[in-house]
XYZ file of C-alpha atoms in Angstrom:
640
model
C 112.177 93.602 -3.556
C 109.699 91.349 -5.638
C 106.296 91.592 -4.575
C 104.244 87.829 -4.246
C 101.198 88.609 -6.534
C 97.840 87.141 -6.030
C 95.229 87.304 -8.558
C 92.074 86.685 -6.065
C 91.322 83.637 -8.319
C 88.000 82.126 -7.237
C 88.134 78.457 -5.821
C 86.020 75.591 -7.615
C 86.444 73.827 -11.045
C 86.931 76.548 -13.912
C 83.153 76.523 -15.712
C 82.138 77.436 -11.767
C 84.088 79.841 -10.745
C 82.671 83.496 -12.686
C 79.422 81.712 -11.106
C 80.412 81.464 -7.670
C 82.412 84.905 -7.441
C 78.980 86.591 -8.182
C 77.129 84.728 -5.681
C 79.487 85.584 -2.662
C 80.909 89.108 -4.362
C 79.537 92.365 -2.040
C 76.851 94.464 -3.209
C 76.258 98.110 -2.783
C 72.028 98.652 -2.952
C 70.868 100.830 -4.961
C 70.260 103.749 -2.557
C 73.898 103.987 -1.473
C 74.948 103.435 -5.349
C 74.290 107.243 -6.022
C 76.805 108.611 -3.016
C 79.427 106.523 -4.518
C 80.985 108.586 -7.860
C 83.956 106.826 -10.185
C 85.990 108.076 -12.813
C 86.435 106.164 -16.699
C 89.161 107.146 -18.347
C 88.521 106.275 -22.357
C 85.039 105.820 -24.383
C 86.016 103.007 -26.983
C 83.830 100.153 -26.335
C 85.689 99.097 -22.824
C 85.178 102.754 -21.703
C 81.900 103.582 -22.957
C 80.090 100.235 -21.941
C 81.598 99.886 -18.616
C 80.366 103.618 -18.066
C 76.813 103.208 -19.525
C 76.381 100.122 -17.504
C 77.858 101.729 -14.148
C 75.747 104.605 -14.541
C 72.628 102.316 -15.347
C 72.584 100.631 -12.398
C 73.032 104.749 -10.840
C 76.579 105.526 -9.801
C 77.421 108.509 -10.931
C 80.095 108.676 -13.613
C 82.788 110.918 -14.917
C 83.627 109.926 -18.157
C 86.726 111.460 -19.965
C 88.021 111.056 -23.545
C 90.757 113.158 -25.537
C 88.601 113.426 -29.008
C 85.797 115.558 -29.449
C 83.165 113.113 -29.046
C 82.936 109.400 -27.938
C 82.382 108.323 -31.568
C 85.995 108.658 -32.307
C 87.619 106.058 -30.377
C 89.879 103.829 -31.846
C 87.207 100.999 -31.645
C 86.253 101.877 -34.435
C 89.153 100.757 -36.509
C 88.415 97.014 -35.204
C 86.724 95.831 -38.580
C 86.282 91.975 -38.881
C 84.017 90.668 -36.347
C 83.482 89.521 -32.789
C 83.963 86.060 -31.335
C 81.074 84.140 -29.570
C 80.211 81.030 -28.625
C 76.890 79.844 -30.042
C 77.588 76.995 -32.454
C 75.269 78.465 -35.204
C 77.024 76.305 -37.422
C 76.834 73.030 -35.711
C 80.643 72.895 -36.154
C 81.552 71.704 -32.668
C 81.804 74.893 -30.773
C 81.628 75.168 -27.291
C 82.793 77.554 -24.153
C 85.747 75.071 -23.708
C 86.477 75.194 -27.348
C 86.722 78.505 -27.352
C 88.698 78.890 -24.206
C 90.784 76.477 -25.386
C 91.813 78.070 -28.701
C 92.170 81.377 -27.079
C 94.664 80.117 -24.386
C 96.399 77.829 -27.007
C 96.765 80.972 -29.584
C 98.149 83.218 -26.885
C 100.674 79.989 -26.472
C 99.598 78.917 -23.076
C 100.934 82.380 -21.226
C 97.541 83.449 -20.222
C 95.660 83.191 -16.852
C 93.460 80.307 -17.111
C 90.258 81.537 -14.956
C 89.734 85.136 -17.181
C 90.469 83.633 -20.501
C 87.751 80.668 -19.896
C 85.128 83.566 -18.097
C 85.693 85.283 -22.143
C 84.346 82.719 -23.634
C 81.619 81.608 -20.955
C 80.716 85.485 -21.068
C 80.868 85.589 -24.916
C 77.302 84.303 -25.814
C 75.535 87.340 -23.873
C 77.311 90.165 -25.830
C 75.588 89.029 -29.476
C 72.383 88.788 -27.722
C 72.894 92.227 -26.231
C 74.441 93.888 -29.523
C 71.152 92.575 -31.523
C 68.817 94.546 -28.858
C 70.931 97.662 -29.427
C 70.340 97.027 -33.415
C 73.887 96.006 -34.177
C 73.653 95.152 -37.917
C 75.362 91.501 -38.239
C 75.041 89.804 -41.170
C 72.557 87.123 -41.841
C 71.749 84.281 -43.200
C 68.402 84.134 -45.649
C 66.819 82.750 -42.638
C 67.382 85.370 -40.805
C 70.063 83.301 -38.342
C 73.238 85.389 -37.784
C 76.011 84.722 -40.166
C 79.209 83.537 -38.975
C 82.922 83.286 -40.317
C 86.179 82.023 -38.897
C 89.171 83.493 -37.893
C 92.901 82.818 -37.753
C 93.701 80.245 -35.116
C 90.366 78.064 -34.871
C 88.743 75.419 -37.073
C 85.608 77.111 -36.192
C 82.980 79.410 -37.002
C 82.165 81.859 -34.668
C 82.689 84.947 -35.364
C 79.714 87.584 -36.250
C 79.889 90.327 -38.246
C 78.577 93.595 -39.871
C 80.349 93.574 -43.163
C 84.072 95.232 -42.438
C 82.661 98.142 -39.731
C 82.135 95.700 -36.798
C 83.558 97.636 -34.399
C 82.219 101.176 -35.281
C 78.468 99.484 -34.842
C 79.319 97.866 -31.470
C 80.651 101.085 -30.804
C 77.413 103.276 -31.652
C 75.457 100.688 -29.350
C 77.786 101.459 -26.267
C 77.956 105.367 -27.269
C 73.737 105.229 -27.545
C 73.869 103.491 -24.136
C 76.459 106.085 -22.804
C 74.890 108.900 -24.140
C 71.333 108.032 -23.082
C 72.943 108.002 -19.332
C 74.353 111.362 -20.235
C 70.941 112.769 -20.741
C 69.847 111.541 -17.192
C 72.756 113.165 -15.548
C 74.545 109.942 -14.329
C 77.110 110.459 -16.549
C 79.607 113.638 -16.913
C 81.019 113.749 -20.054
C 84.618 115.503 -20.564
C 85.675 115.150 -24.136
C 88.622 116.783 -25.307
C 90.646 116.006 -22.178
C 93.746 114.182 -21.106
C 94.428 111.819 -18.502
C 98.154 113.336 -17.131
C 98.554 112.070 -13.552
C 96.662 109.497 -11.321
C 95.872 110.813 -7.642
C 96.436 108.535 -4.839
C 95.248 109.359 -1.220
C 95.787 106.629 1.876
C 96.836 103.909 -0.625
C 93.846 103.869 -3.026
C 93.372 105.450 -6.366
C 91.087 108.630 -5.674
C 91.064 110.788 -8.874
C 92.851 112.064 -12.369
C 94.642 115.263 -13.105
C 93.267 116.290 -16.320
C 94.301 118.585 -18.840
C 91.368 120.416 -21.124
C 92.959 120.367 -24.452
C 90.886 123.273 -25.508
C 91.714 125.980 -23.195
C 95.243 123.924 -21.021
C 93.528 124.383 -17.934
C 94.897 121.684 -15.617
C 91.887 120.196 -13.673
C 91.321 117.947 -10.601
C 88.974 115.118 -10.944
C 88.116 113.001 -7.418
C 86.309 109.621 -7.083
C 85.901 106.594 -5.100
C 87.470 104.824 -8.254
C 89.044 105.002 -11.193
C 88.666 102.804 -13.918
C 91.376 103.377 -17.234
C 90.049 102.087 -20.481
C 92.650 103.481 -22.646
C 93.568 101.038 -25.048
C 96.921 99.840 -26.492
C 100.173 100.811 -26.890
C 100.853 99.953 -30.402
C 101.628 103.630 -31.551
C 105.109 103.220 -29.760
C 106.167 101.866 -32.865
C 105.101 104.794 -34.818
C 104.101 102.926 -38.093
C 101.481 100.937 -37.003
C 97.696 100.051 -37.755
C 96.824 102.646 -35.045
C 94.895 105.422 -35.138
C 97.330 109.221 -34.291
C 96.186 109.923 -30.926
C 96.421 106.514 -29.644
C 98.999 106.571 -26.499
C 100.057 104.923 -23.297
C 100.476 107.749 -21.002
C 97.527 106.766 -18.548
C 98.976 103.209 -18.071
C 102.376 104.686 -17.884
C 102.186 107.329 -15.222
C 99.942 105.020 -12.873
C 102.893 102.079 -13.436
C 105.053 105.181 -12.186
C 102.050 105.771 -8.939
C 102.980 101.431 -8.528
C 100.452 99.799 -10.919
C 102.226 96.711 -11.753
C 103.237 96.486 -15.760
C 102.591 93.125 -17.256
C 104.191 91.647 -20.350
C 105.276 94.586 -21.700
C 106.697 93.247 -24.787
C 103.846 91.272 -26.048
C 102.793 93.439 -28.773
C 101.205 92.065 -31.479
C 102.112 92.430 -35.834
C 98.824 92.161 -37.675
C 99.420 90.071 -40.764
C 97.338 92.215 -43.201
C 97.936 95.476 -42.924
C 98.661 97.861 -46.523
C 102.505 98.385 -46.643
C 104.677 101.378 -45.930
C 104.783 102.749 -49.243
C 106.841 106.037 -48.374
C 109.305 107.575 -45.728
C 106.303 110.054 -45.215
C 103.535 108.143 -43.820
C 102.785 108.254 -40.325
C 100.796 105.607 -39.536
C 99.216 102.106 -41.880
C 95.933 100.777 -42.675
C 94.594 97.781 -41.107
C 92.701 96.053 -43.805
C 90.848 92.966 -41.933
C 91.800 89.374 -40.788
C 88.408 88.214 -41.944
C 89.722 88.692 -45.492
C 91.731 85.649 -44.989
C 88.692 83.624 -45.157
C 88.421 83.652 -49.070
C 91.859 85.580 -49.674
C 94.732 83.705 -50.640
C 98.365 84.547 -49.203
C 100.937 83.466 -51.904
C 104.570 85.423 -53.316
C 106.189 84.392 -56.512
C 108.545 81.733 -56.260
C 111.194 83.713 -57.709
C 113.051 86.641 -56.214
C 113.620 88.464 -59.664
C 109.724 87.958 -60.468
C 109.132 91.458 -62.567
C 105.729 90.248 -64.135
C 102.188 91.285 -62.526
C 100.569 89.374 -60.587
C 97.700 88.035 -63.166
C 100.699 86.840 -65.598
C 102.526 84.632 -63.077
C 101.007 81.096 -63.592
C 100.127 78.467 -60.829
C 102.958 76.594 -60.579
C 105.341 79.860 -60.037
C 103.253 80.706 -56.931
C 103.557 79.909 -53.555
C 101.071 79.443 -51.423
C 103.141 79.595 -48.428
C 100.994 79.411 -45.410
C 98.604 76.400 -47.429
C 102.266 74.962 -47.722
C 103.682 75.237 -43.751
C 100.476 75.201 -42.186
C 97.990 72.487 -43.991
C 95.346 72.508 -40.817
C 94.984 75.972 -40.986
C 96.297 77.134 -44.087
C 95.821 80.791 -44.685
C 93.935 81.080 -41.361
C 96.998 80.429 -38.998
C 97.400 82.569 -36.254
C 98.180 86.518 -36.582
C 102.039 85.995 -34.841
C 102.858 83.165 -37.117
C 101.562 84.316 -40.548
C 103.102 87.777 -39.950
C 106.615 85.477 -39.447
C 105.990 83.733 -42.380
C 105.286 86.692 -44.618
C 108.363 88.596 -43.096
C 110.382 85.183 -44.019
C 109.111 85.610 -47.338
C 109.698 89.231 -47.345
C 113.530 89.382 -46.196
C 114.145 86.399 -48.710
C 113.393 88.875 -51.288
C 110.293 87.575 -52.320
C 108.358 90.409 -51.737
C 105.903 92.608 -53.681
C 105.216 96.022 -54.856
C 107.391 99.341 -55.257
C 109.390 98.596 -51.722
C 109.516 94.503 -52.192
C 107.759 94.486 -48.721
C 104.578 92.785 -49.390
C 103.069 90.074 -50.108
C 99.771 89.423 -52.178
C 96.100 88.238 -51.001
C 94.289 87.221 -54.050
C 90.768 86.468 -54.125
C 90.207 85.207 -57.993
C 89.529 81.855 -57.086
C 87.469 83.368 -54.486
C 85.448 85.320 -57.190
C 85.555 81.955 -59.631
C 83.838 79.989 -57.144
C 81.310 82.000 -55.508
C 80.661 85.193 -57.652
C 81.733 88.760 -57.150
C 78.554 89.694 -55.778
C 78.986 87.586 -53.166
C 82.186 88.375 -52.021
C 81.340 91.926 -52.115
C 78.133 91.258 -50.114
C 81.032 90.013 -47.315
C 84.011 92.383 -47.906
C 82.423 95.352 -50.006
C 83.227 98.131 -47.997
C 86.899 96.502 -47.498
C 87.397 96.673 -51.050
C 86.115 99.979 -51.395
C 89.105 101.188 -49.275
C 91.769 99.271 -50.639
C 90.881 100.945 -53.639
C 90.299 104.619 -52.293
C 94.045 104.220 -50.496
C 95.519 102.561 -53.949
C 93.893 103.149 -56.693
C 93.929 99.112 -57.129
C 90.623 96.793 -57.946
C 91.331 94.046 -55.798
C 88.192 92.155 -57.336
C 90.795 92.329 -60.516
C 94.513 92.127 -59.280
C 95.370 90.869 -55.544
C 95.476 93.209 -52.889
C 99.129 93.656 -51.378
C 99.398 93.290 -47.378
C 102.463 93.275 -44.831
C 103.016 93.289 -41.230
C 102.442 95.810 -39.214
C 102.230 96.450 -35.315
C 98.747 96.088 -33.933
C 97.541 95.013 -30.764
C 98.922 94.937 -27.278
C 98.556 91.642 -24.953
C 100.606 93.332 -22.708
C 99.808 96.262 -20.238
C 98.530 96.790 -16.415
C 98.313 93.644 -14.299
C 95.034 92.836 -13.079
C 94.108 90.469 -10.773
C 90.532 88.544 -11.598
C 88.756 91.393 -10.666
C 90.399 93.318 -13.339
C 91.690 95.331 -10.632
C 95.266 96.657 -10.670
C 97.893 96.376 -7.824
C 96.763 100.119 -6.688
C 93.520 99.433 -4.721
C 90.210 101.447 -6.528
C 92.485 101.820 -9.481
C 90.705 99.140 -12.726
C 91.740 98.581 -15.913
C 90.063 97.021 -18.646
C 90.180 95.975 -22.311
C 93.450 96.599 -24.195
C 94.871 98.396 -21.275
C 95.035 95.619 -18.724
C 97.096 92.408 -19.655
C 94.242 90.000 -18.766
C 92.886 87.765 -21.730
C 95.248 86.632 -24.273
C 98.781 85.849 -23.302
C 101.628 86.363 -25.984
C 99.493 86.284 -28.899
C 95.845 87.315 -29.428
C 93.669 85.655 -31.638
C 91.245 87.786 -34.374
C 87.937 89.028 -32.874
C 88.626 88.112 -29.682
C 89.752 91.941 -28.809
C 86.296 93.069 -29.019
C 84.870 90.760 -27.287
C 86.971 91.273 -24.374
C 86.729 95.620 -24.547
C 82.599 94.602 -24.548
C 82.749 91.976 -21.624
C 85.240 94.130 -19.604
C 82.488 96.420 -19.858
C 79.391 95.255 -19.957
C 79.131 92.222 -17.788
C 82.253 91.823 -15.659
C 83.598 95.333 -14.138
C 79.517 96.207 -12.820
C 80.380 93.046 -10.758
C 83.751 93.273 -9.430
C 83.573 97.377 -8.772
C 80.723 96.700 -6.422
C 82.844 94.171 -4.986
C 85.518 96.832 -3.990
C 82.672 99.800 -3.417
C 80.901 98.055 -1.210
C 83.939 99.264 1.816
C 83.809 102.705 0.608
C 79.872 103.259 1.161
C 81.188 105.490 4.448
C 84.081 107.480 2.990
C 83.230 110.680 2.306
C 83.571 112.356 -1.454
C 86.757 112.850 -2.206
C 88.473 116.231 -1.761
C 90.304 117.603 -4.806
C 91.867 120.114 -2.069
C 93.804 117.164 -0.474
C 97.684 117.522 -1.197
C 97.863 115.030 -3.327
C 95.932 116.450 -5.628
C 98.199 119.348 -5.331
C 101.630 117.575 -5.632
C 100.227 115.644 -8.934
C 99.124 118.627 -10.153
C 102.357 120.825 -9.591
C 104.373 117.790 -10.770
C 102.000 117.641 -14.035
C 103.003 121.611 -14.399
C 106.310 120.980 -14.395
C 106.840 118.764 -16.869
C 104.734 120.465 -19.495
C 106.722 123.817 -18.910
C 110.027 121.895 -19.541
C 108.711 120.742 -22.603
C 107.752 124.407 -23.859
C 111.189 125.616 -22.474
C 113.730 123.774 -24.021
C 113.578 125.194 -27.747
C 115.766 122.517 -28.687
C 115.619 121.218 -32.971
C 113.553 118.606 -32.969
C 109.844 117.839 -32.884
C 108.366 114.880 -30.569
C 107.379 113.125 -34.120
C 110.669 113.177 -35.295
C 111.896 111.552 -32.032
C 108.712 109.531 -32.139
C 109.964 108.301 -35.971
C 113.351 106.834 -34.848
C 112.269 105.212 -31.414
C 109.786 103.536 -33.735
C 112.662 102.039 -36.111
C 114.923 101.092 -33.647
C 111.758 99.000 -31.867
C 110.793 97.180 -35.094
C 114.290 96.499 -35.751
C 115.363 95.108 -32.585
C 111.917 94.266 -30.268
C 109.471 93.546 -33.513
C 108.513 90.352 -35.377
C 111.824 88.592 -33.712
C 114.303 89.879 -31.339
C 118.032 88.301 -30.040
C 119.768 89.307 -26.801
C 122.328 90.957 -29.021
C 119.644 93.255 -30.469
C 117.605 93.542 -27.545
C 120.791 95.430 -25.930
C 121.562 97.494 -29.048
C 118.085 98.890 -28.345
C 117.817 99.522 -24.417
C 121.691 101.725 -25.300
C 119.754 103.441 -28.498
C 116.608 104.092 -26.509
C 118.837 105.387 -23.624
C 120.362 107.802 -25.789
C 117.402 109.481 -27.360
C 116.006 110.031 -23.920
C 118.941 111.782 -22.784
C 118.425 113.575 -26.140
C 114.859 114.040 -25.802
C 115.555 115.667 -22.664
C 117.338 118.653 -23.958
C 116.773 118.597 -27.923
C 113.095 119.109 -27.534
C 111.141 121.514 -29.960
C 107.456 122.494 -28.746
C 106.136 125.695 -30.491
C 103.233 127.525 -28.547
C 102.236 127.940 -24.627
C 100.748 125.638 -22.739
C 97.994 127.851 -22.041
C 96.252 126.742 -25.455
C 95.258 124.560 -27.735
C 98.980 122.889 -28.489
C 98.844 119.142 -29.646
C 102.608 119.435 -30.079
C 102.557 119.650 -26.542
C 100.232 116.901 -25.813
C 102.739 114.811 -28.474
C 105.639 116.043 -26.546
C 104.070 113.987 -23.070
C 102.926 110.699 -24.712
C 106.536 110.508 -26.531
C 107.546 111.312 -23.636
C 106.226 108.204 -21.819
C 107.010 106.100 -24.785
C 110.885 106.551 -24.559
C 110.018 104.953 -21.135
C 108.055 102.143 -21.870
C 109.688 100.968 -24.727
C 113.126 100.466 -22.223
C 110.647 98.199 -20.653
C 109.551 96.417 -23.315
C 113.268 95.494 -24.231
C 114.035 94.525 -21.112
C 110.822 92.506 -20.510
C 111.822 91.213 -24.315
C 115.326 90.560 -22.999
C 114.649 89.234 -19.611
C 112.532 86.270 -21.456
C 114.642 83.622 -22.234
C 112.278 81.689 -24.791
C 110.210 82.236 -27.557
C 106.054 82.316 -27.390
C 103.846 83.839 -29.527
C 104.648 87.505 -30.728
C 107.699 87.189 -28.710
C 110.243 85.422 -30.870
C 113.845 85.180 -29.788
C 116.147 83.661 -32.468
C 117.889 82.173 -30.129
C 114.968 79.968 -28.983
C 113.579 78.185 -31.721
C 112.677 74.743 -32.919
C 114.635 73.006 -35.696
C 111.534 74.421 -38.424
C 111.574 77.782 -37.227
C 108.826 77.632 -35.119
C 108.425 79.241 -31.254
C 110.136 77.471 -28.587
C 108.184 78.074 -25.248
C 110.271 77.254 -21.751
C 107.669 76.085 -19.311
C 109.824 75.031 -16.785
C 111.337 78.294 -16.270
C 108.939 81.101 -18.418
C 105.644 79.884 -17.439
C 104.510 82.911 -15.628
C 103.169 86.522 -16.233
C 106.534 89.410 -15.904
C 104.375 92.136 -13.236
C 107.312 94.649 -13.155
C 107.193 97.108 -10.802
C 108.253 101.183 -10.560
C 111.527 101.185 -8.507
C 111.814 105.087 -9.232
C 114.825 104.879 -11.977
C 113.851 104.074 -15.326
C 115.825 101.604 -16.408
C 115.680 99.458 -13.195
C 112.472 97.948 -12.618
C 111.600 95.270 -10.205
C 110.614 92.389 -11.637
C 107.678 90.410 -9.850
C 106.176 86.871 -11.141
C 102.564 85.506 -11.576
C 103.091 81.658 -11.619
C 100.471 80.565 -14.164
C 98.723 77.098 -12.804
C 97.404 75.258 -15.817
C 94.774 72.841 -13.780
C 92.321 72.487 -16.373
C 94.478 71.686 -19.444
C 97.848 70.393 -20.527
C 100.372 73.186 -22.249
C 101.692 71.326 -25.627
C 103.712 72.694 -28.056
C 101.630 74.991 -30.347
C 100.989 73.143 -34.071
C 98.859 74.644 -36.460
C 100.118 72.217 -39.298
């Protein structure tokens, strides 16, 4: 039976009410802070700040990652900037500005209280990052340098060259490692998250498994916060880094963490193309190159000539032509349309005819190669490790690829899920960004999750558990997840079926692009959920996992997170299928104005999906968070 979801939204007009939630939240003093231990799951920069702060203020912290060191989470890959608002260019920009684009670009589907606390929030984190010795660029006067990014007709977003998020993410790993050193931090790297623990209703620990030796291990705490990023992977080729999963999200939506918006998954408009029936995964290259990179394909589909030899008039400049406003800086779900329009017109580019090109000679005519190198150097420098191309001389080639996921565990404003004790924050949680997110707004929200808003509303829930005793990994609930944890990984190594979790992993990932990608119809939507069906019945018996699980075996820790992805991605379709109108990165053909563009149905769709575990996979429950727009008007999204 649907549940009636409350998000604890605090009363009072919207730039008062982060403001008045501290004032009246509980506080746990500092004395009592230190009998009070809680568990992060993930050290990207959600993980690692919210742990660095946590343990700063002297909780004591179990921090747990599955790479070898903190460094190496996915964070790093997040390359173009971070949004704040501080109106460095006198351009107009302000906290309701920025609120206001962000709710607009995730096309009016996001909760209106969190997405305006972003951008009130934002300011701090540049001030922070500087102290920390973030490198941003800078102006000659020494004032931070700012650029824009799709979806605004601003600038404010700061930089470090293309490697913004691997210095935001040194900053939090200094801050988490310093805490490390004072023992208020215990650092397990090189384990995995497999079960979440719940005792009397509220989340009390992990199962873990220690990918170096397979010991299965019991972690308790008074909380558990999961920072564990997105769930882009599930489509196999994608701008994701390998190891990047959903199982923690997954198996505490199976302990009754509600799952919002599943199928909100965002296509990143620049990404390097497939270029082989090999690859595994794509390169991101970043959205900031749109900012002196133009997007154009030849006019004609039997163009054979490079680039360089096509002239002007042969050329078009697609998104300049559909979107004047915002031209080649239109939001990430609408130029990835547009340049898979483009694409399955047979306009396309390169070997495969799947790209199209960003050229930045009138870039380089205007302001000088040394200029644009001073901006996207490094950028460049990969483009032309990865093809052998000088995009200062020919245009760089770029399709769509998955990216980012807006959806994933319902929060409520304390970014706490429907389990009581159990958080999540960053990419993991659904919170911020509604159907579509907009550029370098994703860091932003990993650092403010972090930094500035879980310290607040942990304390808020700690504050009742001051009394209750540490939490005793002897308790029978630690032994049923554990046993149940055992079980599956021994059916895995058991089945000595033909074929390896990546080769399942391969063809769940077509049949979601083809059918739940850039656009989806109800016809394909059900093609999918019978396909999906059937490779989980497969998966079941067909599985090959070499080795023991007593070892080091990362088929084995493959075999669990494809596991959970033949799960979720049911969801996803019927999430996908269950939404009867088109918004953002969900586009259903059927829904659609007479130019193509998303059709949103506010009188029936204007709410957040929460589904809920019913115990069979593919019949969830489906519960509603009506979203209340009191502070502004939903229109129909233009970026012309």
């Amino acid at each position: 039976m649907a549940k009636e979801i409350h998000a604890t939204i605090p009363e009072g007009d919207l730039k008062d009410k982060w403001s008045n939630y501290k004032a009246h939240a509980k506080l746990v003093s500092p004395n009592n802070r230190k009998k009070l231990e809680v568990i992060v799951v993930g050290t990207g920069l959600a993980g690692a700040s919210a742990a660095a702060s946590l343990a700063e203020m002297g909780y004591k912290i179990k921090s747990f990652c599955f790479q070898d060191s903190p460094r190496r989470a996915h964070s790093v890959a997040a390359q173009g900037g971070v949004n704040a608002m501080k109106n460095y260019q006198n351009d107009g920009d302000s906290v309701y500005r920025m609120f206001y684009d962000t709710i607009k670009g995730g096309d009016f589907r996001s909760r209106e209280a969190n997405t305006y606390r972003l951008a009130e929030c934002s300011a701090s984190l540049i001030d922070q990052a500087v102290a920390q010795g973030v490198p941003f660029g800078r102006e000659y006067s020494g004032y931070l340098k700012n650029r824009s990014f799709g979806g605004v007709q601003v600038s404010r977003t700061f930089y470090a060259r293309g490697q913004t998020g691997q210095q935001l993410l040194l900053g939090a790993y200094q801050a988490l490692m310093r805490q490390k050193e004072q023992r208020n931090v215990q650092l397990y790297t090189r384990h995995e998250m497999l079960d979440l623990v719940i005792i009397d209703g509220k989340a009390k620990g992990i199962i873990a498994r220690n990918l170096d030796t397979g010991e299965i291990e019991r972690h308790g705490a008074h909380a558990v916060i999961l920072a564990t990023g997105g769930f882009g992977k599930i489509y196999y080729l994608s701008t994701l880094a390998m190891g990047c999963n959903a199982s923690a999200i997954w198996r505490a939506y199976k302990k009754g963490a509600l799952m919002a918006n599943p199928s909100w998954t965002q296509v990143h408009p620049t990404s390097l193309p497939q270029s082989g029936p090999y690859q595994s995964k794509l390169t991101l290259m970043s959205e900031s190159l749109r900012n002196d990179g133009r997007i154009w394909v030849p006019k004609s589909k039997e163009e054979q000539r490079l680039p360089g030899e096509i002239p002007e008039e042969e050329r078009d400049y697609y998104l300049e032509r559909k979107y004047p406003s915002f031209g080649n800086l239109a939001p990430r779900d609408i130029a990835s349309r547009a340049a898979k329009e483009q694409i399955d017109e047979g306009k396309g580019v390169g070997a495969l005819k799947n790209a199209v090109y960003l050229d930045f000679s009138d870039a380089i005519k205007e302001y000088g190669q040394e200029l644009i190198a001073e901006r996207y150097g490094n950028l460049f420098t990969m483009y032309q490790k990865i093809t052998g191309i000088d995009a200062y001389k020919e245009p760089m080639k770029i399709s769509p690829s998955a990216h980012f996921s807006m959806g994933g565990l319902w929060v409520d404003y304390d970014l706490m899920t429907s389990i009581p004790g159990l958080f999540a924050i960053g990419e993991a949680n659904f919170s911020d960004h509604g159907a579509n997110r907009l550029g370098a707004n994703s860091l932003l929200q990993a650092c403010v999750d972090g930094y500035y808003i879980t310290p607040y509303t942990l304390q808020n829930y700690l504050a009742d558990q001051i009394q209750v005793k540490k939490t005793d990994v002897n308790h029978p609930a630690f032994t049923e997840a554990e046993e149940k944890v055992q079980k599956q990984l021994h059916h895995f190594i058991n089945q000595k079926g033909t074929k390896t979790a990546e080769e399942f992993h391969r063809e769940l990932g077509k049949i979601l692009y083809d059918k739940c990608g850039l656009s989806r119809s109800e016809d394909g939507l059900k093609i999918a959920i019978s396909q999906i069906q059937n490779l989980r019945e497969d998966y079941k018996t067909n599985l090959l996992v070499p080795g023991d699980v007593e070892d080091i075996n990362s088929e084995l820790e493959k075999a669990g997170r494809v596991s959970d992805y033949l799960e979720l991605s049911e969801l996803m379709c019927i999430d996908a299928l269950n939404r009867n109108e088109s918004c953002g990165a969900h586009f259903r053909e059927e829904f659609q104005t007479e130019d193509g563009e998303a059709k949103r149905d506010d009188k029936d769709f204007a709410y957040s999906a929460a589904w809920e575990w019913s115990g069979e996979v593919s019949s969830p429950i489906l519960n509603k968070e009506v979203l209340k727009f009191e502070f502004v008007q939903p229109t129909q999204r233009s970026y012309k």
